[in-house]
PDB file of C-alpha atoms in Angstrom:
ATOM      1  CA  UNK P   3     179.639 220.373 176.223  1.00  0.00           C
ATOM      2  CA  UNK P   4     183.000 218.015 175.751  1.00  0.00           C
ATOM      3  CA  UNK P   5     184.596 218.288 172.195  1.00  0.00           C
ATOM      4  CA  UNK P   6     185.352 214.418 172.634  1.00  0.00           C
ATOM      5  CA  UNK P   7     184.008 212.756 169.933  1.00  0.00           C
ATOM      6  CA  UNK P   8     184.758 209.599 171.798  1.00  0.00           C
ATOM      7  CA  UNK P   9     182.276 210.404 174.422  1.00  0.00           C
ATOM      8  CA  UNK P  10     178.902 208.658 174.069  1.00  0.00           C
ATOM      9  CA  UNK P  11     176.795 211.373 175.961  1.00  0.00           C
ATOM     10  CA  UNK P  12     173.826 212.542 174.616  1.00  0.00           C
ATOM     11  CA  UNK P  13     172.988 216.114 174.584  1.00  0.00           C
ATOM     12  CA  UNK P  14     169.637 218.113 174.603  1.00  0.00           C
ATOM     13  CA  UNK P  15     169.876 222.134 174.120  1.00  0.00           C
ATOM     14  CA  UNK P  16     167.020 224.077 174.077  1.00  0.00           C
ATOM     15  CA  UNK P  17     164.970 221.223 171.423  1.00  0.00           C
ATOM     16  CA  UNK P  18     161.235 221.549 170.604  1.00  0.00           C
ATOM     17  CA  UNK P  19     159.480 219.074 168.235  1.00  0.00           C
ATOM     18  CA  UNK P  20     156.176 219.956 167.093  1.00  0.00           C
ATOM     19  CA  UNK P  21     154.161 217.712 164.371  1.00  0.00           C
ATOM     20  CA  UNK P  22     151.134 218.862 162.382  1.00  0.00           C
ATOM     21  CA  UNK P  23     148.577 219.210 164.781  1.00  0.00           C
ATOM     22  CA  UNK P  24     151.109 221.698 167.644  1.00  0.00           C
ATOM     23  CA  UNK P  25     154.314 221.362 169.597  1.00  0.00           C
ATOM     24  CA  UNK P  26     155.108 217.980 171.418  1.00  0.00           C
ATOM     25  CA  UNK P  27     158.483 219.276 173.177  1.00  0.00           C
ATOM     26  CA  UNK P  28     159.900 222.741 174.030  1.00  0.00           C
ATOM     27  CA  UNK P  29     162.872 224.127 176.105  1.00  0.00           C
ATOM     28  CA  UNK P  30     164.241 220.487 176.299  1.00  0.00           C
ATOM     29  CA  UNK P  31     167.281 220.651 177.953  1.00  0.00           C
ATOM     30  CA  UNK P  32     169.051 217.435 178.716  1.00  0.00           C
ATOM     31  CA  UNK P  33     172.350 215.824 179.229  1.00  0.00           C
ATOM     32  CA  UNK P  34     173.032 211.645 179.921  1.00  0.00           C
ATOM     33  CA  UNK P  35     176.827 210.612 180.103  1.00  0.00           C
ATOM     34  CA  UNK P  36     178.266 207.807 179.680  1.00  0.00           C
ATOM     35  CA  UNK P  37     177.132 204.678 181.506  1.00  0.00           C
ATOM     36  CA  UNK P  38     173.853 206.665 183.206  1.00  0.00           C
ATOM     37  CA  UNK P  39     170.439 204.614 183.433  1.00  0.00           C
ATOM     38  CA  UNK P  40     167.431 207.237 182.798  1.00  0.00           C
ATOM     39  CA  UNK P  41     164.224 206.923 183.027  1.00  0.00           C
ATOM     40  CA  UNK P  42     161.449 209.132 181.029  1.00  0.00           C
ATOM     41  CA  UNK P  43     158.214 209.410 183.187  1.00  0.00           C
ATOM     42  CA  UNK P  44     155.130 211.295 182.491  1.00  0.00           C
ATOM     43  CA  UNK P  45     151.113 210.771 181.115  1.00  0.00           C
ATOM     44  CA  UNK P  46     150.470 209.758 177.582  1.00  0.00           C
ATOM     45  CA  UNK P  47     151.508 211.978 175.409  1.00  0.00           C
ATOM     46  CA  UNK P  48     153.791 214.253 177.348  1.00  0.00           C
ATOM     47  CA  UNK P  49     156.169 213.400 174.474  1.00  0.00           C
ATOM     48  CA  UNK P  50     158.516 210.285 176.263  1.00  0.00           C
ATOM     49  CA  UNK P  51     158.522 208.493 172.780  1.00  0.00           C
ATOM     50  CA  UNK P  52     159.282 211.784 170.690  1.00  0.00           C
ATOM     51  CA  UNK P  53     161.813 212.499 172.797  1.00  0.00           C
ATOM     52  CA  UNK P  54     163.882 209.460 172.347  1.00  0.00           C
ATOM     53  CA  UNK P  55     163.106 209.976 168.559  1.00  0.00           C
ATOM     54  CA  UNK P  56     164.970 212.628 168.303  1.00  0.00           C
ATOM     55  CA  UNK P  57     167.583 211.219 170.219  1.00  0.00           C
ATOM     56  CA  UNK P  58     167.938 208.286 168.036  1.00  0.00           C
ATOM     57  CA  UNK P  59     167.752 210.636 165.176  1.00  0.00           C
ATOM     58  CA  UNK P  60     164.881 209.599 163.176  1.00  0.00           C
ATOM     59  CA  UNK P  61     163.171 212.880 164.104  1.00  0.00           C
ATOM     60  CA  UNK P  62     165.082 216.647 163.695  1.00  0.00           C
ATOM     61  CA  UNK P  63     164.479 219.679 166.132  1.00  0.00           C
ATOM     62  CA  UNK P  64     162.522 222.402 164.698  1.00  0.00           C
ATOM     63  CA  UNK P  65     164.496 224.429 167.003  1.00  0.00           C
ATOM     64  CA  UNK P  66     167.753 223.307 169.238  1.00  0.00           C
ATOM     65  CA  UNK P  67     170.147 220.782 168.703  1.00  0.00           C
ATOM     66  CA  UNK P  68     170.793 217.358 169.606  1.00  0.00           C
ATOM     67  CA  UNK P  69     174.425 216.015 170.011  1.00  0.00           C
ATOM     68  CA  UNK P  70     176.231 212.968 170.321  1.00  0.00           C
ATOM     69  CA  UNK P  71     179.945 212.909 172.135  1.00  0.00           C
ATOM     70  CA  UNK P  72     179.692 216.604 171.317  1.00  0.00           C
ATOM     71  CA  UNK P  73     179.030 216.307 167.435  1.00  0.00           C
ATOM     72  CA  UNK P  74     175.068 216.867 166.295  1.00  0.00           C
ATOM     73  CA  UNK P  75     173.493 214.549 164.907  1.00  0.00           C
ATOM     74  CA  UNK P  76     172.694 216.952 161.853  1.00  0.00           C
ATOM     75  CA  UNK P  77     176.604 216.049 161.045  1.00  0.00           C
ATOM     76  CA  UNK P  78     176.286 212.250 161.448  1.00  0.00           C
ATOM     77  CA  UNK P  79     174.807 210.063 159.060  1.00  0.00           C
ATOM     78  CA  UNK P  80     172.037 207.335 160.082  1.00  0.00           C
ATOM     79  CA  UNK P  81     174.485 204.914 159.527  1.00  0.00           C
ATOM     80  CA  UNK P  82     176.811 206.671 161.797  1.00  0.00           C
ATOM     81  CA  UNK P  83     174.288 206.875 164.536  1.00  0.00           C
ATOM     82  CA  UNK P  84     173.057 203.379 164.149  1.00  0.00           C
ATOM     83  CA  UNK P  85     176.431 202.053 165.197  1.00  0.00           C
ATOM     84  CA  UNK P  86     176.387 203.588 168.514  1.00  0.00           C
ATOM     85  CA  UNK P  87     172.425 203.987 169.162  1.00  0.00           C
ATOM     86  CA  UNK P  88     169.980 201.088 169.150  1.00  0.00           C
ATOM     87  CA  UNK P  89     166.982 201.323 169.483  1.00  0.00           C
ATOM     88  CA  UNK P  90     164.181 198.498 171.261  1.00  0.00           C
ATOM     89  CA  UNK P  91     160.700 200.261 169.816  1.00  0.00           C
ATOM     90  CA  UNK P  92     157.332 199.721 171.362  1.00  0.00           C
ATOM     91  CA  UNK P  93     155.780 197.985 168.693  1.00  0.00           C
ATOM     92  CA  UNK P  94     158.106 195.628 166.301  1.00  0.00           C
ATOM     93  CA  UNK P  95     156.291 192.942 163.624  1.00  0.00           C
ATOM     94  CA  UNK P  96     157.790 191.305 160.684  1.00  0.00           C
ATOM     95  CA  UNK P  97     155.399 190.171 158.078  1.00  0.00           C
ATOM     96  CA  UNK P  98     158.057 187.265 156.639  1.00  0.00           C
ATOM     97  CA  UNK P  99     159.022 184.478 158.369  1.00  0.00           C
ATOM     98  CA  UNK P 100     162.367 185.550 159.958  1.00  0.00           C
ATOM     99  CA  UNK P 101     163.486 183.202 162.764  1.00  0.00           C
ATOM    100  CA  UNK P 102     164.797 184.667 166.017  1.00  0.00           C
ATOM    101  CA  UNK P 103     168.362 184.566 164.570  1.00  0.00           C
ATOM    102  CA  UNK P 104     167.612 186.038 161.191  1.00  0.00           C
ATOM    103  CA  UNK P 105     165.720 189.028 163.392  1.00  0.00           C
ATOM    104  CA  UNK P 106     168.949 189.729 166.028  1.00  0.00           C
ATOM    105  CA  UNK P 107     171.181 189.651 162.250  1.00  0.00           C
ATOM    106  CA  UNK P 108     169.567 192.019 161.244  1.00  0.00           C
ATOM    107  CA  UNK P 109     170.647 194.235 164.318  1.00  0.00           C
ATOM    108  CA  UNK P 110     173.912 194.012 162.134  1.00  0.00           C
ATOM    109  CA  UNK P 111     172.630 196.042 159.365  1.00  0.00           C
ATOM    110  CA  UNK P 112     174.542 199.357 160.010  1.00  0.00           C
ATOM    111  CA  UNK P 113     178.168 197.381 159.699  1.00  0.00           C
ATOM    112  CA  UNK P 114     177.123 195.122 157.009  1.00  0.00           C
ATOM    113  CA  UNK P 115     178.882 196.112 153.330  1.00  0.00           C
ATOM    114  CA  UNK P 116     176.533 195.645 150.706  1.00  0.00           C
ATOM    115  CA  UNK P 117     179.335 193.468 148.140  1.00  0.00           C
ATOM    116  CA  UNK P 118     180.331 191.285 151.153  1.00  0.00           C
ATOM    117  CA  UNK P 119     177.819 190.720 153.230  1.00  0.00           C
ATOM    118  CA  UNK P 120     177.785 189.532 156.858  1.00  0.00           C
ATOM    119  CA  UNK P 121     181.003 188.876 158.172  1.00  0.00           C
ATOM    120  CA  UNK P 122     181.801 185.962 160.693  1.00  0.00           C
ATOM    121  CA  UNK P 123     181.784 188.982 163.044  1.00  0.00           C
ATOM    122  CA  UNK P 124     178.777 190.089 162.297  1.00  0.00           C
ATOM    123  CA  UNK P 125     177.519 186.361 163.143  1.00  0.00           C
ATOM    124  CA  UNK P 126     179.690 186.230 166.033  1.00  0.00           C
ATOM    125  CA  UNK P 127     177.497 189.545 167.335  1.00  0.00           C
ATOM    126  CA  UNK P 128     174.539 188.071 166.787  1.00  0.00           C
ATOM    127  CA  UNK P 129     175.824 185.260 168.435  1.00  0.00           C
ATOM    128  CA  UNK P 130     176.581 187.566 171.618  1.00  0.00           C
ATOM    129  CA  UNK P 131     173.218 188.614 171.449  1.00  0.00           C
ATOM    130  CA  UNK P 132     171.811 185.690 171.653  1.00  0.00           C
ATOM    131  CA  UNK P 133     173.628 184.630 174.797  1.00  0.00           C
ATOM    132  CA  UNK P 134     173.320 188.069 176.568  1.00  0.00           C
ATOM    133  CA  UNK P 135     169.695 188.006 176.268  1.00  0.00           C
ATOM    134  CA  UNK P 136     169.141 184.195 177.434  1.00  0.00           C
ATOM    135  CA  UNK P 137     167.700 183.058 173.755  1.00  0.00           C
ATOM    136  CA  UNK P 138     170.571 180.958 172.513  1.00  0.00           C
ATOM    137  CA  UNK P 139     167.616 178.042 172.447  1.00  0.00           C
ATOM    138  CA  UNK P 140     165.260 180.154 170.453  1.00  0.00           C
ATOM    139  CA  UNK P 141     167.448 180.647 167.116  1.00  0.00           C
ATOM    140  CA  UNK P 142     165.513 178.797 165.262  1.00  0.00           C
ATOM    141  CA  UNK P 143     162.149 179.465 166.334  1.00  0.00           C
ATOM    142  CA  UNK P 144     160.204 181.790 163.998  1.00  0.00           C
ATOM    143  CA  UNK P 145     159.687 185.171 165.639  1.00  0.00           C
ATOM    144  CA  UNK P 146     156.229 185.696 164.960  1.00  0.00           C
ATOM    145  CA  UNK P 147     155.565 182.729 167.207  1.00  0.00           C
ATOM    146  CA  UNK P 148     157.281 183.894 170.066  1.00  0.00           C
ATOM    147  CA  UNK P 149     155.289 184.779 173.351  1.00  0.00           C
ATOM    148  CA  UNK P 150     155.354 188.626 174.285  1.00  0.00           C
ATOM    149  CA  UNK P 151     158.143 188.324 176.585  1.00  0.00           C
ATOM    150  CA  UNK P 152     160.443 185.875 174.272  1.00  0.00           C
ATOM    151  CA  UNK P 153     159.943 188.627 171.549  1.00  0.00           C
ATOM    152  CA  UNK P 154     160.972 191.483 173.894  1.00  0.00           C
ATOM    153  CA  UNK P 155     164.161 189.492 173.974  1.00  0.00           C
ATOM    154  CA  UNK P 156     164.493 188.788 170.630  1.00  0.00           C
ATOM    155  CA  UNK P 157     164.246 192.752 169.926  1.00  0.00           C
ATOM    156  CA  UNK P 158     166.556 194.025 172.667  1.00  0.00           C
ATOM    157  CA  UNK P 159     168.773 191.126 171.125  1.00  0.00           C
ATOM    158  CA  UNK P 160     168.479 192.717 167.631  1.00  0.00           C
ATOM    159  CA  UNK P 161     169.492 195.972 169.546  1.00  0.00           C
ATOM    160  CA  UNK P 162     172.868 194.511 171.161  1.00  0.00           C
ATOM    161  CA  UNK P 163     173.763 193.108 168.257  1.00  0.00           C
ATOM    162  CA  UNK P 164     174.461 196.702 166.732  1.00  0.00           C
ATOM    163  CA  UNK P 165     177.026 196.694 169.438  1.00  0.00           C
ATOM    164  CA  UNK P 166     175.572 200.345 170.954  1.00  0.00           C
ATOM    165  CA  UNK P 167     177.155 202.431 173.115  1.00  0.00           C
ATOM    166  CA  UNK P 168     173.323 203.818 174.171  1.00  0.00           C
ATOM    167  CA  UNK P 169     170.182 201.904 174.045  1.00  0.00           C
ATOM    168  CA  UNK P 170     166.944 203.247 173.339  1.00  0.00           C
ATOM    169  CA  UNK P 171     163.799 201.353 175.023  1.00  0.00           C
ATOM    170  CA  UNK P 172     159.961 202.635 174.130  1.00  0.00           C
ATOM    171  CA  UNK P 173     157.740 201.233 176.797  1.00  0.00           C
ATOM    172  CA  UNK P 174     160.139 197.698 177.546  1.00  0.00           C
ATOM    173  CA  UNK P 175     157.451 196.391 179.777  1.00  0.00           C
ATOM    174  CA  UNK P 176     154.393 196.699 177.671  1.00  0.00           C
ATOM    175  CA  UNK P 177     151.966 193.868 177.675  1.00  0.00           C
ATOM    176  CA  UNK P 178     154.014 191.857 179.830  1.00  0.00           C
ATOM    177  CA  UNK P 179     153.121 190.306 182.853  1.00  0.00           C
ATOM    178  CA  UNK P 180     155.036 191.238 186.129  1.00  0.00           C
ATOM    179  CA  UNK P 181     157.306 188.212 185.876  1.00  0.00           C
ATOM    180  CA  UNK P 182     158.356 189.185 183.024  1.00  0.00           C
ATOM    181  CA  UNK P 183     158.411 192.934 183.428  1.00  0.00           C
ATOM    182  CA  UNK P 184     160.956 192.396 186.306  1.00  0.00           C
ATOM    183  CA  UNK P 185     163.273 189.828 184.167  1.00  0.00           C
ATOM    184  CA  UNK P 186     163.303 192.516 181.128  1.00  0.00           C
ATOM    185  CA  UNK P 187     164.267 195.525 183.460  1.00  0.00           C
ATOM    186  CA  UNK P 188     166.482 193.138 185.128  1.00  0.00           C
ATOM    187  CA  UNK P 189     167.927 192.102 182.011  1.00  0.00           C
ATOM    188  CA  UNK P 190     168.521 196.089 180.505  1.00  0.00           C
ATOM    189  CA  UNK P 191     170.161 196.964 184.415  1.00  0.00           C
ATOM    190  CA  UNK P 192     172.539 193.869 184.045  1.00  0.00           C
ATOM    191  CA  UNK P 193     173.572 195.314 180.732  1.00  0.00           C
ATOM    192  CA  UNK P 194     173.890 198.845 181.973  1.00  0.00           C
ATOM    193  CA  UNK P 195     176.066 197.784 185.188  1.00  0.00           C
ATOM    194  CA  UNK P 196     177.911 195.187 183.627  1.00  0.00           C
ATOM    195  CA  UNK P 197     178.651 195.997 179.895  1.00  0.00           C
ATOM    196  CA  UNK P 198     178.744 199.589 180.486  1.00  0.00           C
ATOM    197  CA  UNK P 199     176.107 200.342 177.676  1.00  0.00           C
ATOM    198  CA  UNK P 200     173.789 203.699 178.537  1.00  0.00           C
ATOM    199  CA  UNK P 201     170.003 203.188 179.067  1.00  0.00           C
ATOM    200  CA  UNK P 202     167.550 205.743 178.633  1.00  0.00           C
ATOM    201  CA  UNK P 203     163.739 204.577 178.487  1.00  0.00           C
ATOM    202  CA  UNK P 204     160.192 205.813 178.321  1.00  0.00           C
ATOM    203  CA  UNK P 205     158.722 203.777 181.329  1.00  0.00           C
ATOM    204  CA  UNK P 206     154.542 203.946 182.398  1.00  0.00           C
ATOM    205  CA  UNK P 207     155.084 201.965 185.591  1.00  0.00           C
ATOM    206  CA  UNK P 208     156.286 204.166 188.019  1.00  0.00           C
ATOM    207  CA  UNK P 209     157.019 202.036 190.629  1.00  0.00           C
ATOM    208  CA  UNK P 210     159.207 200.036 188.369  1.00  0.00           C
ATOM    209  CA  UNK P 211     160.924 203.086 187.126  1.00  0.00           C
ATOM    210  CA  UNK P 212     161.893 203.763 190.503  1.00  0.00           C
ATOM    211  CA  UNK P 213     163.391 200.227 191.343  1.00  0.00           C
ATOM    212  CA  UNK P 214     165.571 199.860 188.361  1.00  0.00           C
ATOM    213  CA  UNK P 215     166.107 203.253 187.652  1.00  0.00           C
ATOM    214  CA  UNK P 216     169.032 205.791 189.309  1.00  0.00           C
ATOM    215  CA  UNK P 217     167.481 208.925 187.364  1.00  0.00           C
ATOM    216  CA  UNK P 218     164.690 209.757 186.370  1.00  0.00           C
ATOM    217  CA  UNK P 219     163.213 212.669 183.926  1.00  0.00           C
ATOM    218  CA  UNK P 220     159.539 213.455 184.651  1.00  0.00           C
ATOM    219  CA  UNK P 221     158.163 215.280 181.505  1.00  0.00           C
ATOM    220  CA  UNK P 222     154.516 217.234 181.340  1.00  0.00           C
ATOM    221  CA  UNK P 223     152.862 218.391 178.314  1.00  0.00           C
ATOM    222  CA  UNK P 224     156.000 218.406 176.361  1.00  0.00           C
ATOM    223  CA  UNK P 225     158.408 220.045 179.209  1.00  0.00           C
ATOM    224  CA  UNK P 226     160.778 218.847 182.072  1.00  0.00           C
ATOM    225  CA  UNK P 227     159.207 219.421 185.152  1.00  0.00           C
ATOM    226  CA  UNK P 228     161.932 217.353 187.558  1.00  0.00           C
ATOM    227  CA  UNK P 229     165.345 215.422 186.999  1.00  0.00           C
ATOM    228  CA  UNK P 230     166.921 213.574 189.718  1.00  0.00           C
ATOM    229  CA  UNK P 231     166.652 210.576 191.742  1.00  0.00           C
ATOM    230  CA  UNK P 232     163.697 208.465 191.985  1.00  0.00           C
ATOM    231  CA  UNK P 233     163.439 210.135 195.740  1.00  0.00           C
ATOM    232  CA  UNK P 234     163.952 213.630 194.216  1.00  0.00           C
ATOM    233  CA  UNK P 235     160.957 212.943 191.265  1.00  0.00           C
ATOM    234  CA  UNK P 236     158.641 210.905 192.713  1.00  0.00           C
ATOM    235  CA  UNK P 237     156.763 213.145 194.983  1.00  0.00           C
ATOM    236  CA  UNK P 238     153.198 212.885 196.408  1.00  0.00           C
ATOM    237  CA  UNK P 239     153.758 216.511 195.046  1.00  0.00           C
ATOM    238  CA  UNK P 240     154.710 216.408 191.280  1.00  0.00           C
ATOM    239  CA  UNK P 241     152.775 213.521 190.988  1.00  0.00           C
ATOM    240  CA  UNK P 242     149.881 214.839 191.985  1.00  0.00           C
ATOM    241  CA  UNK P 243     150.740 217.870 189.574  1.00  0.00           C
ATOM    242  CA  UNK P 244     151.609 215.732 186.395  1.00  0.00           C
ATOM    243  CA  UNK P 245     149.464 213.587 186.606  1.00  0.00           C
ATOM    244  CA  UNK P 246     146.231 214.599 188.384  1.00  0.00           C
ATOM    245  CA  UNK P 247     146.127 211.669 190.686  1.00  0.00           C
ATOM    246  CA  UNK P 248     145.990 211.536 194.347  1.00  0.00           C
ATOM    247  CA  UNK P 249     149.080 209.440 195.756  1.00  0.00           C
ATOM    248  CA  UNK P 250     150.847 208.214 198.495  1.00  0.00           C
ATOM    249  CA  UNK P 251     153.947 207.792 198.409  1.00  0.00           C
ATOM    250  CA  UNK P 252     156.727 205.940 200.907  1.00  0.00           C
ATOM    251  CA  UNK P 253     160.091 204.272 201.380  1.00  0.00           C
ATOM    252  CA  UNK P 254     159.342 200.642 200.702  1.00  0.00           C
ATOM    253  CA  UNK P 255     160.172 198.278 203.261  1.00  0.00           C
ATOM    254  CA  UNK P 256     162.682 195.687 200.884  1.00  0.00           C
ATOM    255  CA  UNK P 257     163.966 197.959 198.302  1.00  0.00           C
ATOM    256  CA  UNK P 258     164.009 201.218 199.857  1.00  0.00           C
ATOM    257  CA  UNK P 259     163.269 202.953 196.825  1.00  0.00           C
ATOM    258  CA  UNK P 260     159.916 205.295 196.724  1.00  0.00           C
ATOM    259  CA  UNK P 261     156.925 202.920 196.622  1.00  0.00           C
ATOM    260  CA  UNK P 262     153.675 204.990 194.829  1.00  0.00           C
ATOM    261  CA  UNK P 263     149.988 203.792 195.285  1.00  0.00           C
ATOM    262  CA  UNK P 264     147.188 205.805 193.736  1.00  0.00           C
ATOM    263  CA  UNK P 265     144.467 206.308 196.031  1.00  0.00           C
ATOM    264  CA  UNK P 266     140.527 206.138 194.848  1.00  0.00           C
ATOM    265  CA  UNK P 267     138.891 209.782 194.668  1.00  0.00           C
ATOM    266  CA  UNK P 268     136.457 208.678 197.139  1.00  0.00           C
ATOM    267  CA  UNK P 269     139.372 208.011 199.715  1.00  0.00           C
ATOM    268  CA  UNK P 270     140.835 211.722 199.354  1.00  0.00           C
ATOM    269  CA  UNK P 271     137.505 212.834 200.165  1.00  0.00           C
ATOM    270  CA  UNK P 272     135.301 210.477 202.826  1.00  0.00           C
ATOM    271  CA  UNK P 273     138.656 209.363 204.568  1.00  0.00           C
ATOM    272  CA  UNK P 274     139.777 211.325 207.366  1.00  0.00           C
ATOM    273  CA  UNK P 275     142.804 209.305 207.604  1.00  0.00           C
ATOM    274  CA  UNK P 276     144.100 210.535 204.089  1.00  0.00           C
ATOM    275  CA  UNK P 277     145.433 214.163 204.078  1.00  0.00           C
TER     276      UNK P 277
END
C-alpha cells in the first residue's frame, strides 16, 4: 500500500460488515487506483451497496480497514472524505422545493465555511456541474419535477460539484429507460476518460456493465468471487454459479465486449441445441 497521501486509491484489506440480522461482507480484499472504472456485479443483496458504504465512509468495518491514498478512513474526518468522495445514491428526494441549482450547491457543502458562506467558487462549481452534466437549461426548474433521467443528472451534478477525485454510483441506471441508461453511463465514462475522476459502481445490468466498464468485481453472498475484465468475469461459468441462471454468453458483433442472454429453464432442458 503507497504512503502517498496524494494518491486517490481506495483500499480494501481483509473488511467484513455485518448488520443486525448476520454478516453482509467478509475477506473483502480490494484495491482501485487512480483513474480505474469498476464495476460491482452480483444478485440482490450480495452486499454491492454496503460495499461502497464503507468506501464512502458512512459505514465502519467490524473487522479490516479501509484506506484512502494510504491513510484510513478511521483518521479522516467526513468532511475530509467528502472532498474527495462523492457519492450519486440510489434513491435521492428532497421534501422542499430546491431547484436544480440549489440541489448541485449543495454538492458544495463539504468546502462551504459556516460564517461566509458560498464563495463565488463554490458557485462557479456548481456552475461546472451544471455544464458537465448537460443541465445548464434546467437551473431553475424545481427538482422534484424533473423526469427520472433529468434527476439522475441533477444528482451526479450535485456529486461533481464536490469536485471528487472518486465517484460513488448506487444502481445509476435504475428506473431509466435504455435511452437514457446509455446517455448516463455514457455521461460517468466521459467523466472517467476525460476528467480523470475514478468510478466505481454497483451495476444490475450486466450487459451494460460490460460495455462501459474495463473491470469488473463480481461479489456472491458477501464475498469476491472474480475481478478482472468484463471477458475474465462474465462467464457462462460464474454466472451460472452466482447467480443460478442458465446463460449464454458471446463476443458481440459491434462492441466486442461479452454479450449475456439468459436462457428460459425450459430451453436448458427440451432444447438439444443448448448444452
Amino acid at each position: 500500500m503507497p504512503s502517498n497521501s496524494e494518491s486517490n486509491s481506495l483500499f480494501m484489506q481483509k473488511v467484513a460488515f455485518s448488520y443486525f440480522n448476520g454478516l453482509v461482507l467478509r475477506d473483502i480484499e480490494l484495491t482501485v487506483t487512480d483513474g480505474e472504472m469498476v464495476g460491482l456485479i452480483g444478485p440482490n443483496g450480495c452486499g454491492k451497496t454496503t460495499l461502497l458504504k464503507l468506501a464512502s465512509g458512512v459505514l465502519a468495518p467490524v473487522q479490516g480497514e479501509v484506506s484512502l491514498g494510504g491513510v484510513s478512513l478511521k483518521k479522516l474526518s467526513r468532511k475530509q472524505v467528502a472532498q474527495r468522495v462523492a457519492v450519486v445514491p440510489q434513491y435521492f428526494n428532497i421534501p422542499f422545493a430546491f431547484t436544480v441549482a440549489e440541489v448541485v450547491l449543495l454538492g458544495r457543502t463539504p468546502f462551504v465555511s459556516i460564517l461566509s458562506g458560498e464563495t463565488k467558487h463554490d458557485h462557479e462549481m456548481a456552475a461546472s456541474a451544471l455544464e458537465l452534466t448537460g443541465i445548464e437549461l434546467l437551473k431553475n426548474r424545481y427538482f422534484n419535477e424533473l423526469s427520472g433521467g433529468e434527476r439522475q443528472k441533477a444528482i451526479l451534478a450535485m456529486a461533481l460539484a464536490q469536485e471528487p477525485k472518486i465517484l460513488l454510483l448506487d444502481e445509476p441506471t435504475t428506473h431509466l429507460d435504455i435511452s437514457h441508461q446509455v446517455e448516463m453511463l455514457g455521461l460517468v465514462r466521459k467523466l472517467n476518460r476525460e476528467h480523470r475522476i475514478t468510478i466505481i459502481a454497483a451495476m444490475h445490468d450486466l450487459n451494460l456493465a460490460a460495455l462501459f466498464f474495463d473491470r469488473l468485481v463480481l461479489l456472491k453472498e458477501g464475498v469476491i468471487v472474480a475481478d478482472g475484465s468484463p471477458r475474465e468475469v462474465l462467464t457462462e461459468t460464474s454466472i451460472q454459479e452466482v447467480f443460478s441462471a442458465s446463460v449464454k454468453v458471446s463476443q458481440h458483433p459491434v462492441t466486442s465486449a461479452p454479450h449475456i442472454v439468459v436462457l428460459p429453464r425450459e430451453a436448458t432442458t427440451n432444447n438439444p441445441l443448448v448444452s
